[in-house]
Amino acid sequence: MEEWLYVMMIKKTKEYRKLNKAGVTAHVENLRNLDIEGNIELAGAFKGYPGMAGMFILKTKSYEEAEAICQQEPLVAAGYATYELHRLQVANKENNYLL
């Protein structure tokens, strides 16, 4: 069975400079909820990559479900960031590294 994850690349907008504590708190609370629901494989911030804020690696049943999560991310909803969503086919020993 093919296993897919969804990579949300979070890009800063010009509004990102106006990000305040309330915006960060909403973002962190969203991350906590996604983790509780089992939808986050990995998340983190980028340092030293101008224009990039960070990324989520999402575990969802479909691309559409991942897309909905991206659109509801508080940084995106408030206009501080945009995103690109990519499918990632998992390579591991169970699937012989996609051979």
PDB file of C-alpha atoms in Angstrom:
ATOM      1  CA  MET A   1       0.000   0.000   0.000  1.00  0.00           C
ATOM      2  CA  GLU A   2       1.316   3.423  -0.934  1.00  0.00           C
ATOM      3  CA  GLU A   3       1.855   5.762   1.971  1.00  0.00           C
ATOM      4  CA  TRP A   4       1.733   9.493   1.398  1.00  0.00           C
ATOM      5  CA  LEU A   5       2.489  12.476   3.589  1.00  0.00           C
ATOM      6  CA  TYR A   6       1.781  16.085   2.700  1.00  0.00           C
ATOM      7  CA  VAL A   7       4.424  18.796   3.053  1.00  0.00           C
ATOM      8  CA  MET A   8       3.203  22.314   3.780  1.00  0.00           C
ATOM      9  CA  MET A   9       5.951  24.821   2.994  1.00  0.00           C
ATOM     10  CA  ILE A  10       5.091  28.048   4.846  1.00  0.00           C
ATOM     11  CA  LYS A  11       6.258  31.260   3.183  1.00  0.00           C
ATOM     12  CA  LYS A  12       6.359  34.675   4.838  1.00  0.00           C
ATOM     13  CA  THR A  13       4.339  37.552   3.388  1.00  0.00           C
ATOM     14  CA  LYS A  14       5.106  41.244   3.927  1.00  0.00           C
ATOM     15  CA  GLU A  15       2.598  41.090   6.786  1.00  0.00           C
ATOM     16  CA  TYR A  16       4.822  38.573   8.616  1.00  0.00           C
ATOM     17  CA  ARG A  17       6.754  41.513  10.094  1.00  0.00           C
ATOM     18  CA  LYS A  18       3.561  42.445  11.945  1.00  0.00           C
ATOM     19  CA  LEU A  19       3.181  39.007  13.549  1.00  0.00           C
ATOM     20  CA  ASN A  20       2.397  39.492  17.233  1.00  0.00           C
ATOM     21  CA  LYS A  21       2.109  37.320  20.321  1.00  0.00           C
ATOM     22  CA  ALA A  22      -1.572  36.593  19.669  1.00  0.00           C
ATOM     23  CA  GLY A  23      -0.732  35.336  16.166  1.00  0.00           C
ATOM     24  CA  VAL A  24       2.072  33.119  17.463  1.00  0.00           C
ATOM     25  CA  THR A  25      -0.172  31.780  20.227  1.00  0.00           C
ATOM     26  CA  ALA A  26      -2.919  30.891  17.713  1.00  0.00           C
ATOM     27  CA  HIS A  27      -0.324  29.149  15.516  1.00  0.00           C
ATOM     28  CA  VAL A  28       1.046  27.109  18.441  1.00  0.00           C
ATOM     29  CA  GLU A  29      -2.445  26.171  19.610  1.00  0.00           C
ATOM     30  CA  ASN A  30      -3.226  24.960  16.082  1.00  0.00           C
ATOM     31  CA  LEU A  31      -0.057  22.845  16.133  1.00  0.00           C
ATOM     32  CA  ARG A  32      -1.066  21.343  19.480  1.00  0.00           C
ATOM     33  CA  ASN A  33      -4.515  20.457  18.160  1.00  0.00           C
ATOM     34  CA  LEU A  34      -3.098  18.915  14.978  1.00  0.00           C
ATOM     35  CA  ASP A  35      -0.712  16.864  17.115  1.00  0.00           C
ATOM     36  CA  ILE A  36      -3.516  15.679  19.410  1.00  0.00           C
ATOM     37  CA  GLU A  37      -5.547  14.683  16.325  1.00  0.00           C
ATOM     38  CA  GLY A  38      -2.566  12.780  14.927  1.00  0.00           C
ATOM     39  CA  ASN A  39      -2.203  14.967  11.821  1.00  0.00           C
ATOM     40  CA  ILE A  40       1.370  16.202  12.370  1.00  0.00           C
ATOM     41  CA  GLU A  41       4.360  13.996  11.574  1.00  0.00           C
ATOM     42  CA  LEU A  42       6.859  16.843  11.940  1.00  0.00           C
ATOM     43  CA  ALA A  43       6.765  20.629  12.148  1.00  0.00           C
ATOM     44  CA  GLY A  44       9.390  23.274  12.517  1.00  0.00           C
ATOM     45  CA  ALA A  45      10.753  26.703  11.717  1.00  0.00           C
ATOM     46  CA  PHE A  46      13.449  27.527   9.193  1.00  0.00           C
ATOM     47  CA  LYS A  47      16.400  29.689  10.161  1.00  0.00           C
ATOM     48  CA  GLY A  48      18.619  31.317   7.556  1.00  0.00           C
ATOM     49  CA  TYR A  49      16.239  30.874   4.596  1.00  0.00           C
ATOM     50  CA  PRO A  50      14.868  34.307   3.680  1.00  0.00           C
ATOM     51  CA  GLY A  51      11.173  34.272   2.979  1.00  0.00           C
ATOM     52  CA  MET A  52      10.565  30.846   4.490  1.00  0.00           C
ATOM     53  CA  ALA A  53       8.866  30.548   7.865  1.00  0.00           C
ATOM     54  CA  GLY A  54       8.762  26.783   8.293  1.00  0.00           C
ATOM     55  CA  MET A  55       6.965  23.607   7.342  1.00  0.00           C
ATOM     56  CA  PHE A  56       4.509  20.986   8.482  1.00  0.00           C
ATOM     57  CA  ILE A  57       4.614  17.382   7.402  1.00  0.00           C
ATOM     58  CA  LEU A  58       0.996  16.301   7.618  1.00  0.00           C
ATOM     59  CA  LYS A  59      -0.494  12.836   8.017  1.00  0.00           C
ATOM     60  CA  THR A  60      -3.961  12.923   6.484  1.00  0.00           C
ATOM     61  CA  LYS A  61      -6.202  10.590   4.507  1.00  0.00           C
ATOM     62  CA  SER A  62      -6.179  12.807   1.409  1.00  0.00           C
ATOM     63  CA  TYR A  63      -4.655  15.804  -0.306  1.00  0.00           C
ATOM     64  CA  GLU A  64      -7.952  17.616   0.184  1.00  0.00           C
ATOM     65  CA  GLU A  65      -7.822  17.081   3.948  1.00  0.00           C
ATOM     66  CA  ALA A  66      -4.243  18.396   4.022  1.00  0.00           C
ATOM     67  CA  GLU A  67      -5.309  21.403   1.926  1.00  0.00           C
ATOM     68  CA  ALA A  68      -8.079  22.218   4.422  1.00  0.00           C
ATOM     69  CA  ILE A  69      -5.566  22.080   7.292  1.00  0.00           C
ATOM     70  CA  CYS A  70      -3.255  24.454   5.423  1.00  0.00           C
ATOM     71  CA  GLN A  71      -6.031  26.953   4.762  1.00  0.00           C
ATOM     72  CA  GLN A  72      -7.042  26.923   8.441  1.00  0.00           C
ATOM     73  CA  GLU A  73      -3.493  27.511   9.742  1.00  0.00           C
ATOM     74  CA  PRO A  74      -3.731  30.822  11.646  1.00  0.00           C
ATOM     75  CA  LEU A  75      -0.603  32.288  10.005  1.00  0.00           C
ATOM     76  CA  VAL A  76      -2.208  31.729   6.602  1.00  0.00           C
ATOM     77  CA  ALA A  77      -5.735  32.741   7.597  1.00  0.00           C
ATOM     78  CA  ALA A  78      -4.445  36.030   9.073  1.00  0.00           C
ATOM     79  CA  GLY A  79      -2.331  36.814   6.002  1.00  0.00           C
ATOM     80  CA  TYR A  80       1.074  36.491   7.684  1.00  0.00           C
ATOM     81  CA  ALA A  81       2.032  33.609   5.418  1.00  0.00           C
ATOM     82  CA  THR A  82       1.172  31.690   2.290  1.00  0.00           C
ATOM     83  CA  TYR A  83       1.919  28.052   1.605  1.00  0.00           C
ATOM     84  CA  GLU A  84       2.710  25.441  -0.979  1.00  0.00           C
ATOM     85  CA  LEU A  85       1.424  21.924  -0.458  1.00  0.00           C
ATOM     86  CA  HIS A  86       3.301  18.926  -1.881  1.00  0.00           C
ATOM     87  CA  ARG A  87       2.698  15.178  -1.796  1.00  0.00           C
ATOM     88  CA  LEU A  88       5.567  13.100  -0.417  1.00  0.00           C
ATOM     89  CA  GLN A  89       5.615   9.375  -1.076  1.00  0.00           C
ATOM     90  CA  VAL A  90       7.185   7.675   1.904  1.00  0.00           C
ATOM     91  CA  ALA A  91      10.211   5.442   1.232  1.00  0.00           C
ATOM     92  CA  ASN A  92      10.981   2.939   3.981  1.00  0.00           C
ATOM     93  CA  LYS A  93      11.959  -0.672   4.579  1.00  0.00           C
ATOM     94  CA  GLU A  94       8.313  -1.800   4.504  1.00  0.00           C
ATOM     95  CA  ASN A  95       8.035  -0.744   0.839  1.00  0.00           C
ATOM     96  CA  ASN A  96      11.662  -1.540  -0.039  1.00  0.00           C
ATOM     97  CA  TYR A  97      12.437   2.149  -0.339  1.00  0.00           C
ATOM     98  CA  LEU A  98      10.113   2.463  -3.354  1.00  0.00           C
ATOM     99  CA  LEU A  99      12.085  -0.039  -5.414  1.00  0.00           C
TER     100      LEU A  99
END
